[in-house]
Structures are given as C-alpha cells and as structure tokens.
mmCIF file of C-alpha atoms and ligand atoms in Angstrom:
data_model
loop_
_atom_site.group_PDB
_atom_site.id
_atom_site.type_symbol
_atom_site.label_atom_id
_atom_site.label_comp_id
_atom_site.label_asym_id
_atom_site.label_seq_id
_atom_site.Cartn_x
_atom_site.Cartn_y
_atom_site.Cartn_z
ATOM 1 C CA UNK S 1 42.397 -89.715 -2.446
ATOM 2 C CA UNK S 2 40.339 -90.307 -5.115
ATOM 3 C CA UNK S 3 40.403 -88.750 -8.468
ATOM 4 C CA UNK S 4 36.667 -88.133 -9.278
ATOM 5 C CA UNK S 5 35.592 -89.565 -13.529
ATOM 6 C CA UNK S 6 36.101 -86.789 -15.572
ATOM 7 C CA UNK S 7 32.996 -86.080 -17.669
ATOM 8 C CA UNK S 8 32.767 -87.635 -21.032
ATOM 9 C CA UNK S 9 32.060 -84.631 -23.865
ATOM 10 C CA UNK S 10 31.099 -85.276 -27.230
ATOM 11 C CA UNK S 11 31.009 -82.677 -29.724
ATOM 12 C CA UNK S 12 28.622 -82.340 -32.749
ATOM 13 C CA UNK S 13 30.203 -79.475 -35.341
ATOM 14 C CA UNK S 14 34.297 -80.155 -34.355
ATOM 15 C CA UNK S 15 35.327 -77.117 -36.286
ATOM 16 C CA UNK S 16 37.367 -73.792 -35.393
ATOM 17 C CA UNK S 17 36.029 -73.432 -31.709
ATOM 18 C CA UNK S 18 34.546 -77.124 -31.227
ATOM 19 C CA UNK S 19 38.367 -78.412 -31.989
ATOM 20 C CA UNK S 20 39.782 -75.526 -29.772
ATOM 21 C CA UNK S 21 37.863 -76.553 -26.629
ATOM 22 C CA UNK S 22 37.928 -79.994 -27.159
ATOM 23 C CA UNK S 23 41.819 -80.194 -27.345
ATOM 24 C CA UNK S 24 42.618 -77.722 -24.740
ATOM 25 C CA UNK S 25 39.846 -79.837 -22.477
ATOM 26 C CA UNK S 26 41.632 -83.009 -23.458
ATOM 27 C CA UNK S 27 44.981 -81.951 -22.730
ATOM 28 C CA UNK S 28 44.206 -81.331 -19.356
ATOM 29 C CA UNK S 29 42.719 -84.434 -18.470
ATOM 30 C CA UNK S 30 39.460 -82.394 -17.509
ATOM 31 C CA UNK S 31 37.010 -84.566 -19.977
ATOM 32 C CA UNK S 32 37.528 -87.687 -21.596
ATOM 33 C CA UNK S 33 36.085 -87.579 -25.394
ATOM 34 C CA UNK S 34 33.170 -89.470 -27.195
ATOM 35 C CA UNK S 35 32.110 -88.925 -30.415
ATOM 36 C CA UNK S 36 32.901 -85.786 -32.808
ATOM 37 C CA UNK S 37 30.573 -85.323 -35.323
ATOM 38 C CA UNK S 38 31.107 -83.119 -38.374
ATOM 39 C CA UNK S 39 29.248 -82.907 -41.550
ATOM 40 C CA UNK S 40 31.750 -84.488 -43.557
ATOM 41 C CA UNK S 41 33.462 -87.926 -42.512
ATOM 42 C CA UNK S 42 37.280 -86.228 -43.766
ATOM 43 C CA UNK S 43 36.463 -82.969 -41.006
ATOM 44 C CA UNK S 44 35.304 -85.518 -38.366
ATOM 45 C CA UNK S 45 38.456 -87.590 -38.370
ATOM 46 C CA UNK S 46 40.595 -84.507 -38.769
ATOM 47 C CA UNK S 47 39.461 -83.223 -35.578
ATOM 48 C CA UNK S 48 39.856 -86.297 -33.841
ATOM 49 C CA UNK S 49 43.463 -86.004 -35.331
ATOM 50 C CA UNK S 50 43.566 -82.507 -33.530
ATOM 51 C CA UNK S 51 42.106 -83.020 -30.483
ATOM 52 C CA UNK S 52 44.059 -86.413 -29.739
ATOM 53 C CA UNK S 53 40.707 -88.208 -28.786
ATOM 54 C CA UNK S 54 37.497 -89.067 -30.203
ATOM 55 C CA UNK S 55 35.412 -91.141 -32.562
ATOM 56 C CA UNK S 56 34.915 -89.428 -36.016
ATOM 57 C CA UNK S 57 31.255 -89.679 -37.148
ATOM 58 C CA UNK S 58 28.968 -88.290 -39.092
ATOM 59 C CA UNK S 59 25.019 -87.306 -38.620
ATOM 60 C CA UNK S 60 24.263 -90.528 -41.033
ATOM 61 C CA UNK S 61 25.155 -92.623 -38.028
ATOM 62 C CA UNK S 62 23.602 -92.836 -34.297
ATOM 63 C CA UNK S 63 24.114 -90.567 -31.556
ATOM 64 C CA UNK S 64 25.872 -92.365 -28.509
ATOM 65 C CA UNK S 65 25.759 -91.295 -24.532
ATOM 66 C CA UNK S 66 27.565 -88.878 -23.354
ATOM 67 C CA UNK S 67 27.762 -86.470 -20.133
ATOM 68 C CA UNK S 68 27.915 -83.490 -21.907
ATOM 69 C CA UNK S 69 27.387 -82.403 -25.597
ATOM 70 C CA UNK S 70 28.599 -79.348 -27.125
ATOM 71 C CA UNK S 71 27.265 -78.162 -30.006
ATOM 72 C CA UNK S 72 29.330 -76.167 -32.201
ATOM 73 C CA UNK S 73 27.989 -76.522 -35.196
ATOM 74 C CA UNK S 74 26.610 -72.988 -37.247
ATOM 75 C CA UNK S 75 23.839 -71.093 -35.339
ATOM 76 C CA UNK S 76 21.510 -72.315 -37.941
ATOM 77 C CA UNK S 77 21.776 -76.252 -37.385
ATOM 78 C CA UNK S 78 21.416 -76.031 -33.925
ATOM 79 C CA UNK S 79 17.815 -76.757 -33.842
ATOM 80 C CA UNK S 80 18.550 -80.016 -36.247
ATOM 81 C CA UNK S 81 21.552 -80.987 -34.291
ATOM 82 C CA UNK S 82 19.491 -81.044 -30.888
ATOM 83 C CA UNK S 83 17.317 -83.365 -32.884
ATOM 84 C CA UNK S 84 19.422 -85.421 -33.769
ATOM 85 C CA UNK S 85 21.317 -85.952 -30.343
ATOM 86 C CA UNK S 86 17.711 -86.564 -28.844
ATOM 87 C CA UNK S 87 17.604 -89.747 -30.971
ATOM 88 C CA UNK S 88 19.262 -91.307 -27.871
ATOM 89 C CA UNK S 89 17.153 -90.490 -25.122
ATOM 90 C CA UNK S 90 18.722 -87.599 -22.965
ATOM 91 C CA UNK S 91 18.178 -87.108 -19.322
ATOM 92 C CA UNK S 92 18.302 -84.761 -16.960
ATOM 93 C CA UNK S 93 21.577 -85.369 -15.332
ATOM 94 C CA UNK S 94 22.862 -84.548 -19.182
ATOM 95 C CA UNK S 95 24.335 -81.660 -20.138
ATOM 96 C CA UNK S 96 23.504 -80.164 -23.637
ATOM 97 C CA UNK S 97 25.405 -76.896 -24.328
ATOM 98 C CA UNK S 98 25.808 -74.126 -26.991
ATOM 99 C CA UNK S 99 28.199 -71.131 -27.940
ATOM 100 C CA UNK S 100 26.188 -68.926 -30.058
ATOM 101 C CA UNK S 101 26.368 -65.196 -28.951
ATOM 102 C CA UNK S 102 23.070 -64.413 -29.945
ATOM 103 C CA UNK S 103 20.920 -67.671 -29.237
ATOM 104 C CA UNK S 104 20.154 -68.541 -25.756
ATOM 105 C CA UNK S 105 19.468 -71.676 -24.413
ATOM 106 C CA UNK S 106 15.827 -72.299 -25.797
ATOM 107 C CA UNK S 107 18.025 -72.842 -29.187
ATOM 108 C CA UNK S 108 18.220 -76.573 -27.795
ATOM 109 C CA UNK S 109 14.371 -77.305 -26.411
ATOM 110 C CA UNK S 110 14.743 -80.581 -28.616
ATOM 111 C CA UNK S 111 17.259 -81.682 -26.463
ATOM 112 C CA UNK S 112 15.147 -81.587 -23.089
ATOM 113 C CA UNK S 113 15.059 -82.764 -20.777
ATOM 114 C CA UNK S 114 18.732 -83.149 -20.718
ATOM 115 C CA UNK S 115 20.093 -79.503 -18.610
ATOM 116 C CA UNK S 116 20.548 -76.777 -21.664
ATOM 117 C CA UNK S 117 22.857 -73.671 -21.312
ATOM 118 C CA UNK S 118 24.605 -71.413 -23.723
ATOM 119 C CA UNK S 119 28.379 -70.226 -23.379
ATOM 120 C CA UNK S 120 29.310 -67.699 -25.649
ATOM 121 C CA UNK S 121 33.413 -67.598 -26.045
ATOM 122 C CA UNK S 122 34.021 -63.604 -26.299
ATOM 123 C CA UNK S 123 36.788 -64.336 -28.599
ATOM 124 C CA UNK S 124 38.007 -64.590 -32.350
ATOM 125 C CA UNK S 125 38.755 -68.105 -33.195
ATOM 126 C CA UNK S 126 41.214 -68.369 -36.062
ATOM 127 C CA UNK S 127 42.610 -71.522 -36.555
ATOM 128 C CA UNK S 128 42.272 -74.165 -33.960
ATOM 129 C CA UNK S 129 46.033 -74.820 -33.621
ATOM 130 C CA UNK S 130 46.194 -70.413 -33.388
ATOM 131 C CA UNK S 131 43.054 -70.805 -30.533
ATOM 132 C CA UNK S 132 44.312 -72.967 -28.448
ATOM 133 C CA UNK S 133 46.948 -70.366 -27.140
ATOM 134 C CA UNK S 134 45.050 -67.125 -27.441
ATOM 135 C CA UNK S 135 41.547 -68.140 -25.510
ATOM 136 C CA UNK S 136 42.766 -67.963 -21.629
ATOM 137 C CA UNK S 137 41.902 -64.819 -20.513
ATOM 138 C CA UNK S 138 38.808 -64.461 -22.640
ATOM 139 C CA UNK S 139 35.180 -63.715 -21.050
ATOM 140 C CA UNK S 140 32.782 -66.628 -21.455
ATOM 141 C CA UNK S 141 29.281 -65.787 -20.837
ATOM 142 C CA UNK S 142 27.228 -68.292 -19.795
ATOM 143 C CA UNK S 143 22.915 -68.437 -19.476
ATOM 144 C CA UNK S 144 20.877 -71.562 -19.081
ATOM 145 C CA UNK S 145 20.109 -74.065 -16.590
ATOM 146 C CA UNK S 146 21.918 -73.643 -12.984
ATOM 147 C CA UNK S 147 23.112 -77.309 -13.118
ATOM 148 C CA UNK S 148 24.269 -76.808 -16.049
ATOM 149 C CA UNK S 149 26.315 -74.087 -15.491
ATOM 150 C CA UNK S 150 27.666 -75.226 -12.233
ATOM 151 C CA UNK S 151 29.092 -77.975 -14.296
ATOM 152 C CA UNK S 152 30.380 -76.045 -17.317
ATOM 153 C CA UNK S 153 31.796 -73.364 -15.030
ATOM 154 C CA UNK S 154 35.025 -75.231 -13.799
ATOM 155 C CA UNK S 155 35.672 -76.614 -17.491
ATOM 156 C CA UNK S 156 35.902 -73.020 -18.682
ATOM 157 C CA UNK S 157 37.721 -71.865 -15.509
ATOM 158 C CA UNK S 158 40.027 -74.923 -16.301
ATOM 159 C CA UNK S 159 41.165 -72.920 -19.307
ATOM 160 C CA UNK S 160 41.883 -69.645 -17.424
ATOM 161 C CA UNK S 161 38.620 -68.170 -19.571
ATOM 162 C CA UNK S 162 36.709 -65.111 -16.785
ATOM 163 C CA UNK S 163 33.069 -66.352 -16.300
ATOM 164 C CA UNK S 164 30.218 -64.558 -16.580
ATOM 165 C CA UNK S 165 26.559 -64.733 -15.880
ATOM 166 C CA UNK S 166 24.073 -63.307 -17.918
ATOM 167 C CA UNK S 167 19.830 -63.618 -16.838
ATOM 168 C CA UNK S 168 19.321 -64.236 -20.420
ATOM 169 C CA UNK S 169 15.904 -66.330 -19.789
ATOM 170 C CA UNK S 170 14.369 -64.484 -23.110
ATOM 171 C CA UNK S 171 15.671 -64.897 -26.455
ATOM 172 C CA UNK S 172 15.111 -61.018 -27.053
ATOM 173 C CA UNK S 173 17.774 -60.571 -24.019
ATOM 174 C CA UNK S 174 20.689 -62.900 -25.463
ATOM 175 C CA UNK S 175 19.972 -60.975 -28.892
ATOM 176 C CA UNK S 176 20.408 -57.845 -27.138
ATOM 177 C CA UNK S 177 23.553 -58.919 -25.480
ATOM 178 C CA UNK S 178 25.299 -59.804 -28.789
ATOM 179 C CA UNK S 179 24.112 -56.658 -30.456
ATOM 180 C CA UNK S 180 26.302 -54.932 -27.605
ATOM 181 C CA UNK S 181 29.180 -57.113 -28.410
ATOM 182 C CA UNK S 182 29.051 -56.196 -32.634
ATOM 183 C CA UNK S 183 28.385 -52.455 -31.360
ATOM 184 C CA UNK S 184 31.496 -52.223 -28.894
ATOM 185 C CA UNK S 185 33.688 -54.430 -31.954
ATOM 186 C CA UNK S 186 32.195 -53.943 -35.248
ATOM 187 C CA UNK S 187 30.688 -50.572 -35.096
ATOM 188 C CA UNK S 188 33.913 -49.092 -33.815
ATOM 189 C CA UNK S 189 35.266 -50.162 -36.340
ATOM 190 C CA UNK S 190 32.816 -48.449 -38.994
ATOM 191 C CA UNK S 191 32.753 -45.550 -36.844
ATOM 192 C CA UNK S 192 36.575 -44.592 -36.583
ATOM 193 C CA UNK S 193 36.994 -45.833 -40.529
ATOM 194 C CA UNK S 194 34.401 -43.110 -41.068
ATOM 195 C CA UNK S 195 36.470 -40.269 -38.949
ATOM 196 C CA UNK S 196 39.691 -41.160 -40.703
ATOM 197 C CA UNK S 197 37.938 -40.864 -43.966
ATOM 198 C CA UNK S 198 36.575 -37.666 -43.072
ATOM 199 C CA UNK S 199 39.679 -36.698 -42.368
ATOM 200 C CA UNK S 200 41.104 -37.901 -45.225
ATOM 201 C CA UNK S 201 38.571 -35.982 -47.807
ATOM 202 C CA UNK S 202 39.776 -32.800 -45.644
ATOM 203 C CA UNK S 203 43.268 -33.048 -47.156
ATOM 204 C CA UNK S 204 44.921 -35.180 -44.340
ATOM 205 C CA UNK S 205 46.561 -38.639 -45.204
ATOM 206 C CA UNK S 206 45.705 -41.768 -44.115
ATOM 207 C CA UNK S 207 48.650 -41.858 -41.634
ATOM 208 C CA UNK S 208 48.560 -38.249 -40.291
ATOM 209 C CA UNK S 209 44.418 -38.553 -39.433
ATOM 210 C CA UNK S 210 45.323 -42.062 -37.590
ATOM 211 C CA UNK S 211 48.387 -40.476 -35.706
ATOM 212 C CA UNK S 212 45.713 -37.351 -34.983
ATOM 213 C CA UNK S 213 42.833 -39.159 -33.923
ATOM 214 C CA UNK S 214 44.703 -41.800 -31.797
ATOM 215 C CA UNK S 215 44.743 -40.062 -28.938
ATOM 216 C CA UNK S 216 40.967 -38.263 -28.837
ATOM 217 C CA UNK S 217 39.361 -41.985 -29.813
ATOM 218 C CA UNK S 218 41.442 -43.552 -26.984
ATOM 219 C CA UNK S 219 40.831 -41.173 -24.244
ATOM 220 C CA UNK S 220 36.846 -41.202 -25.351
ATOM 221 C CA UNK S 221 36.817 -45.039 -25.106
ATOM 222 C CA UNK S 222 38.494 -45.426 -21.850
ATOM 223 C CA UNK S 223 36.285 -42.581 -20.265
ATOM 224 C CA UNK S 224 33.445 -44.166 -21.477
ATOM 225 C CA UNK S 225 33.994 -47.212 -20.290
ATOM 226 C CA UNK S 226 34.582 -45.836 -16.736
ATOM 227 C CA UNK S 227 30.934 -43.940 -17.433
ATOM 228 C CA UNK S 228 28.716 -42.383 -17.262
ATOM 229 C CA UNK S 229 28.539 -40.953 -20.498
ATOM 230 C CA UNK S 230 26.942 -37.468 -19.844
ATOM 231 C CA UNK S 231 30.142 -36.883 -17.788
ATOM 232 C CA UNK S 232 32.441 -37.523 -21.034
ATOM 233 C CA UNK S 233 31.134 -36.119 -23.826
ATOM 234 C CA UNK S 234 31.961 -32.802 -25.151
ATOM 235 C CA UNK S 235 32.033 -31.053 -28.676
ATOM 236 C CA UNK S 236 29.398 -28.871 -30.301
ATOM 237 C CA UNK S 237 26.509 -31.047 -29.500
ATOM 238 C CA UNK S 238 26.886 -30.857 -26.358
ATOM 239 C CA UNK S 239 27.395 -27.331 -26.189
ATOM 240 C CA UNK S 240 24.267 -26.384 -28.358
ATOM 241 C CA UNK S 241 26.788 -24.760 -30.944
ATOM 242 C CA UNK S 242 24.390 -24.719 -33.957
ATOM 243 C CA UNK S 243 26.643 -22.368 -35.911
ATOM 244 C CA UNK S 244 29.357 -25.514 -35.884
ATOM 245 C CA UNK S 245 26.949 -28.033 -36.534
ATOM 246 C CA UNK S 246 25.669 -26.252 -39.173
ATOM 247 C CA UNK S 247 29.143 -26.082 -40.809
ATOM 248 C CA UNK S 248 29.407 -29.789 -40.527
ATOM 249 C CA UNK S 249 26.112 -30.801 -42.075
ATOM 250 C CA UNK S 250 27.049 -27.761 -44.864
ATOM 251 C CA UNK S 251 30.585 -29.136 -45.520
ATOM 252 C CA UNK S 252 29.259 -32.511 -46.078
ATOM 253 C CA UNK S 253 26.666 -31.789 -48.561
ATOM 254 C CA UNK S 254 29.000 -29.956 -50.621
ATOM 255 C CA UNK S 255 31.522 -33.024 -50.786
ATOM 256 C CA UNK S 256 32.214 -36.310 -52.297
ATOM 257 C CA UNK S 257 31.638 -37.947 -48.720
ATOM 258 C CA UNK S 258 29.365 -40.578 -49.581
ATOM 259 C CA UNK S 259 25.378 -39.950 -48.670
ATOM 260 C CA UNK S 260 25.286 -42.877 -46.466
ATOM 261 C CA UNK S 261 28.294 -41.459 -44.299
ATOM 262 C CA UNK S 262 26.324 -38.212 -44.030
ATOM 263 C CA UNK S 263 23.317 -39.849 -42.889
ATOM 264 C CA UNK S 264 25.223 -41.634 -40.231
ATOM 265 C CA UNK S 265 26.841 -38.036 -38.936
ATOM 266 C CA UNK S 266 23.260 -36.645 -38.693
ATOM 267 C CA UNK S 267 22.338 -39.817 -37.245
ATOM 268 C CA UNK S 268 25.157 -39.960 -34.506
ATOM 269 C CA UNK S 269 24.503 -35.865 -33.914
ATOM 270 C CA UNK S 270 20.713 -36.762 -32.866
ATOM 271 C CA UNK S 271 21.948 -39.890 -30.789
ATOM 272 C CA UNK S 272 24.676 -37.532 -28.944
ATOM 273 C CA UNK S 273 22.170 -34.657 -28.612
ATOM 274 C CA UNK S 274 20.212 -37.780 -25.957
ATOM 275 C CA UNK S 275 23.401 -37.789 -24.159
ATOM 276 C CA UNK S 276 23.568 -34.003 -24.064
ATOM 277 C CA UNK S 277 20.454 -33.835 -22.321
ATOM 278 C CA UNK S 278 21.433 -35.097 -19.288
ATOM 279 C CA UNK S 279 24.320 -32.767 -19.223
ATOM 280 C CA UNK S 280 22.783 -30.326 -16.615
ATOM 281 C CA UNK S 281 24.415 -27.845 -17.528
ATOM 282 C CA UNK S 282 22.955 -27.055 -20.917
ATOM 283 C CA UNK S 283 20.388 -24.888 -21.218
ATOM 284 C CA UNK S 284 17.037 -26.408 -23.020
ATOM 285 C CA UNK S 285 16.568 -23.974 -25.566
ATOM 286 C CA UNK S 286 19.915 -24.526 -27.006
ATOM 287 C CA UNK S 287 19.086 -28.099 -27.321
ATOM 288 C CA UNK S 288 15.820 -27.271 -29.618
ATOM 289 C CA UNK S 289 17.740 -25.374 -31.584
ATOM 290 C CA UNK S 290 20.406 -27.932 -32.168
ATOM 291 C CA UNK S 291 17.319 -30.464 -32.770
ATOM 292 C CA UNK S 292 15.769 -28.277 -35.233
ATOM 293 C CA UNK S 293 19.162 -28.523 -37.041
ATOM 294 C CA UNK S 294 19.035 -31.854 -36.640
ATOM 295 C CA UNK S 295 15.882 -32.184 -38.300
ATOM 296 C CA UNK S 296 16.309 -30.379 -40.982
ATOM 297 C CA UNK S 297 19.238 -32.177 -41.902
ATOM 298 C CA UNK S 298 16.825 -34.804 -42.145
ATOM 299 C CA UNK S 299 14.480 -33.307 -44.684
ATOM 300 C CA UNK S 300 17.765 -32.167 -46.683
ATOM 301 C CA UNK S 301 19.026 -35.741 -46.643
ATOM 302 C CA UNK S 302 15.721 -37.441 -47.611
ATOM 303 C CA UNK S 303 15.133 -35.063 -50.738
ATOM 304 C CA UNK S 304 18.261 -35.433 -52.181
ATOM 305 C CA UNK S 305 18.375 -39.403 -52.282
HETATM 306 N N1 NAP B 401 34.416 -68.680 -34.758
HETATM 307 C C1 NAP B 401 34.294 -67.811 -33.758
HETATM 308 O O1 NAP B 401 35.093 -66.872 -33.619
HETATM 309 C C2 NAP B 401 33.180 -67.968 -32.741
HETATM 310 C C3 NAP B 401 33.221 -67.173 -31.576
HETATM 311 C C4 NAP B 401 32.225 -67.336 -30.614
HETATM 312 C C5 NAP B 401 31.192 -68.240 -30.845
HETATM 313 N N2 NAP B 401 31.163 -68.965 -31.988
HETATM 314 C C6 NAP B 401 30.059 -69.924 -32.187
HETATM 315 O O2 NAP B 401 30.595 -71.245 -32.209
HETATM 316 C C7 NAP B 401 29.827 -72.066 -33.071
HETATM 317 C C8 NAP B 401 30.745 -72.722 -34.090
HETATM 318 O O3 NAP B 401 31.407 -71.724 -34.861
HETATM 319 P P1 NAP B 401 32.757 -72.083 -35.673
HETATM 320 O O4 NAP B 401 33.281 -70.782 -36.165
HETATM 321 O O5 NAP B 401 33.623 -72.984 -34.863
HETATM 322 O O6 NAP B 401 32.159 -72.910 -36.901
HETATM 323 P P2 NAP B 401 32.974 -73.661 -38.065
HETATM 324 O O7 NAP B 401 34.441 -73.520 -37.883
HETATM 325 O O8 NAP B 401 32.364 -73.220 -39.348
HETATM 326 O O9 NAP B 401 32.604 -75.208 -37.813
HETATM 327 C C9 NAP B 401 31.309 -75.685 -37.979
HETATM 328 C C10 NAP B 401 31.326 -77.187 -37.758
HETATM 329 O O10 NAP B 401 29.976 -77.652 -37.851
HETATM 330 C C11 NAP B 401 29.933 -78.733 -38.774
HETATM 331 N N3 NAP B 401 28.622 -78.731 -39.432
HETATM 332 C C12 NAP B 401 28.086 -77.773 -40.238
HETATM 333 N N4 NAP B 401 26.854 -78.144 -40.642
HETATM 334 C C13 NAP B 401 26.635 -79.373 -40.104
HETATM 335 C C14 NAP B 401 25.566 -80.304 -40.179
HETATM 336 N N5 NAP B 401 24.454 -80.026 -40.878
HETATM 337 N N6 NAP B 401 25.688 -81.457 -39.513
HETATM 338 C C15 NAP B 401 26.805 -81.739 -38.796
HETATM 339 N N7 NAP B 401 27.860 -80.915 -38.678
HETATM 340 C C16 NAP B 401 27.763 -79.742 -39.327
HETATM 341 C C17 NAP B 401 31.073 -78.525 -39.731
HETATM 342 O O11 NAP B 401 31.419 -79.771 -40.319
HETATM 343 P P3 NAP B 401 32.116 -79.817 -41.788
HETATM 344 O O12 NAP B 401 33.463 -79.169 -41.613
HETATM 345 O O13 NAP B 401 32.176 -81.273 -42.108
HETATM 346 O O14 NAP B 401 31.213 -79.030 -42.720
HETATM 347 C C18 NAP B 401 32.144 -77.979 -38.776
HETATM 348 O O15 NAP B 401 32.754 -79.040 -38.099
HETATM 349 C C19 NAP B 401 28.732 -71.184 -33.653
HETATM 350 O O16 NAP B 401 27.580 -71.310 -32.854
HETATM 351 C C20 NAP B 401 29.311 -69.776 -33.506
HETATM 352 O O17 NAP B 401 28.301 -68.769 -33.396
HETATM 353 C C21 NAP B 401 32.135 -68.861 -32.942
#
C-alpha cells in the first residue's frame, strides 16, 4: 500500500523543547524537516546537528513553505515570529502551532489564515539529549483550530505523549489553565517548604519534619485529587476550634517566622475556612467565630508591617 508524505515541519526557536520534538519526530519518520531557525546562526546549525535534519537559518533570511511550523521560540517573540513566517504567504491548509502554557492560540493571529493551535508539553525540558527519553507519557494539552489539532494529535500520540483538549477559545481561559499547573507544581512546593520550616523553628530538624510530614502531605494530596475537597479536609478550621487557631496565629507572632510566612498561614486559614463551609456538618456560628479570628489576624498583621 501506499505510505502517505509525511508532513514537512519547520521550526522557528530550535532550542530545549523545539530540538526535543523535532528529533524524536524525525527519528520516527513521522515529519520530514525544513528549516530551523534560531536567533543565532551557531544555535541554528547545532540543532540541525541534533535533530539529524534541517536547514540552519536565521530570522535575517526568508521564511520558506512548510506544512507545519512550530514555534518554540520564548512566549514573548511569538507575536514577531508569526510575523515573520507570514512573510511567505500562509494558507489555510497550513498548520502554525505553539507550546506556551499560558498563551492560547490568538498568540499567532499574524499567522492567519494558516490553522493556529497551541500544545502545551506538561513537562520539564532539561536538556534536549535528557528530553528526548523522559517526554512519553507526558500530558499535552492542546486548544486551537479543529484541523489543526486533528493533525497535531497523531504527531504527539506518535511520541506516546496523553492528549488533551482544553475549550481554551479566550486568552483569560489558557491563563487560567497554567495558573493551575504553577499552583499544583510551584505552590506545593512553597507550601510544604513553609510546613517543614515551621517545623523546623519548633525544634524539629530538617530530616525528622520531612520524615513527619511525609505521610499527612501524601495522603492529603492523593485524597484531594480523588475530591471533593469538603470530604478531605480536617484540622481546627474545619472544626471551628478557635482556641487552636488562636494558638497558631499567637505562636507565630511571637517568633522569628518571617511576616510574609505568617501572612500566608492567615491567608491559607481564611481560604480553608471556604472549604469548611461546605462541610455540613459544622455549625455556622462556629464558623463566624473562626472568621472573626481570622480577621483580626488581619488587623494584627497589617499594623505591625
Ligand atoms: N522548557 C520547558 O520546560 C517548557 C515546557 C513547556 C512549554 N515550553 C514552551 O516552549 C517554548 C520554548 O521554550 P524553551 O524552554 O525550549 O526555550 P529555549 O530553550 O530558551 O529556546 C528558545 C529558542 O528560541 C530562539 N530565539 C529566541 N529569541 C529569538 C528571536 N528573536 N528570533 C529567533 N529565534 C529566537 C533561541 O535561539 P538562540 O539560541 O539562537 O538564542 C532558541 O533556539 C516556550 O513557548 C515555552 O513556554 C517550555
């Protein structure tokens, strides 16, 4: 039978993750390359060097045709790069692509009427030549034109990446999307530094509060995950102990814990108390009075900065 053309991809911005799809794309035979375009003539013909294919160019030269460009370039040049791409007119059985977590498509308007998607990677890419073996498995989630993701969609399968759809036709809601990603990676990380540095100023070391906390974060995550939250959460909060609260918000004031880290505990306390609210079986007046607290703190916090 036979073998259908595979799509010819260029690439404007070949760096960690333009190199990393490129190769692994290359390697199986699923896209043929055109031209890689970098910044910098030495990056350019690098990652031609990596991904085994390519013409190494730079943005001083000419776009050429293609089937499909990616460009992975920094979130900032996208606008520019689209521009420049457009010098050669695109049409609409082109495919113009993105992987910016928090840009959707509209990033690459210059670019129409050529079919515009994004497809944000969930993953860390280190080093290409690291990448290449780490990305199967990873979620990809893709927004943008249909066509364009019905084509994109068996390139990413290709590389044993999980698809996923997102209804992202406002900017605001591709934002919003990414902001879940840095809570759920780097606010976890801020919050359980913060617990074992509590923990630490409380006399325990580094070692003992990680070995003690282990468990409690891990169970709490999981759960979580499974939802909802109401049915998870436990702790003083939730059942209106002010007295305990109280201790918390007194302890910290009369520490070396850093104000910010105290304004984040009152903060998270007034953010759990909404969760607590939905736990039917607290009774409302208990809630005020934990609010109250709550409020307070507020006023402590404000006149002591
Ligand atoms: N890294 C990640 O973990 C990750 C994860 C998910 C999504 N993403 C997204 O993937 C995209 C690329 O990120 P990355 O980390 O791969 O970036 P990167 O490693 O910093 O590479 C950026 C590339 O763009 C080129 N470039 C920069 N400015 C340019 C310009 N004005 N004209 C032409 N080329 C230019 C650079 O060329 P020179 O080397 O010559 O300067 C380099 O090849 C971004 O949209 C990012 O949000 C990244």
């Amino acid at each position: 039978m036979h073998k259908p053309t595979p799509p010819r991809l260029s690439i404007f911005g070949a760096g960690k993750l333009g190199q990393t799809l490129a190769h692994l794309w290359q390697a199986k035979g699923c896209v043929t390359i055109g031209q890689v375009v970098c910044q910098h003539i030495k990056s350019a013909k690098d990652a031609v060097a990596f991904i085994g294919a390519g013409n190494a160019t730079t943005p001083e030269n000419r776009p050429a045709g293609c089937d499909i460009w990616l460009l992975s370039c920094p979130d900032q040049v996208l606008p520019e790069a689209a521009r420049w791409i457009a010098q050669q007119p695109l049409h609409g059985g082109q495919v113009v692509f993105h992987c910016a977590g928090s840009l959707n498509h509209t990033a690459l308007e210059p670019a129409q009427p050529a079919q515009l998607a994004s497809v944000h990677p969930v993953h860390a890419f280190s080093a290409p030549s690291d990448a290449i073996h780490t990305l199967a498995g990873s979620y990809c989630v893709a927004e943008g034109s249909d066509t364009a993701k019905s084509l994109l969609k068996p390139l990413f399968t290709a590389l044993e990446c999980q698809w996923l759809e997102l209804d992202a036709r406002s900017q605001d809601a591709k934002a919003l999307y990414h902001a879940a990603t840095v809570s759920a990676s780097n606010h976890l990380v801020t919050l359980i530094d913060q617990a074992l540095r509590l923990a630490e100023f409380a006399g325990l070391s580094r070692t003992q509060a990680a070995e003690l906390l282990r468990p409690l974060a891990t169970q709490n995550l999981d759960k979580t995950l499974q939802g909802p939250a109401d049915a998870v959460l436990t702790g003083p909060v939730s059942r209106g102990d002010t007295r305990t609260l109280a201790a918390h918000f007194s302890a910290l004031a009369h520490s070396e814990v850093p104000m910010g880290d105290q304004q984040l505990y009152r903060q998270l306390a007034e953010s759990t108390l909404a969760i607590a609210r939905h736990q039917g079986d607290n009774a409302e007046a208990r809630l005020t009075e934990i609010q109250q607290l709550i409020d307070k703190q507020l006023s402590l916090l404000n006149a002591r900065k």
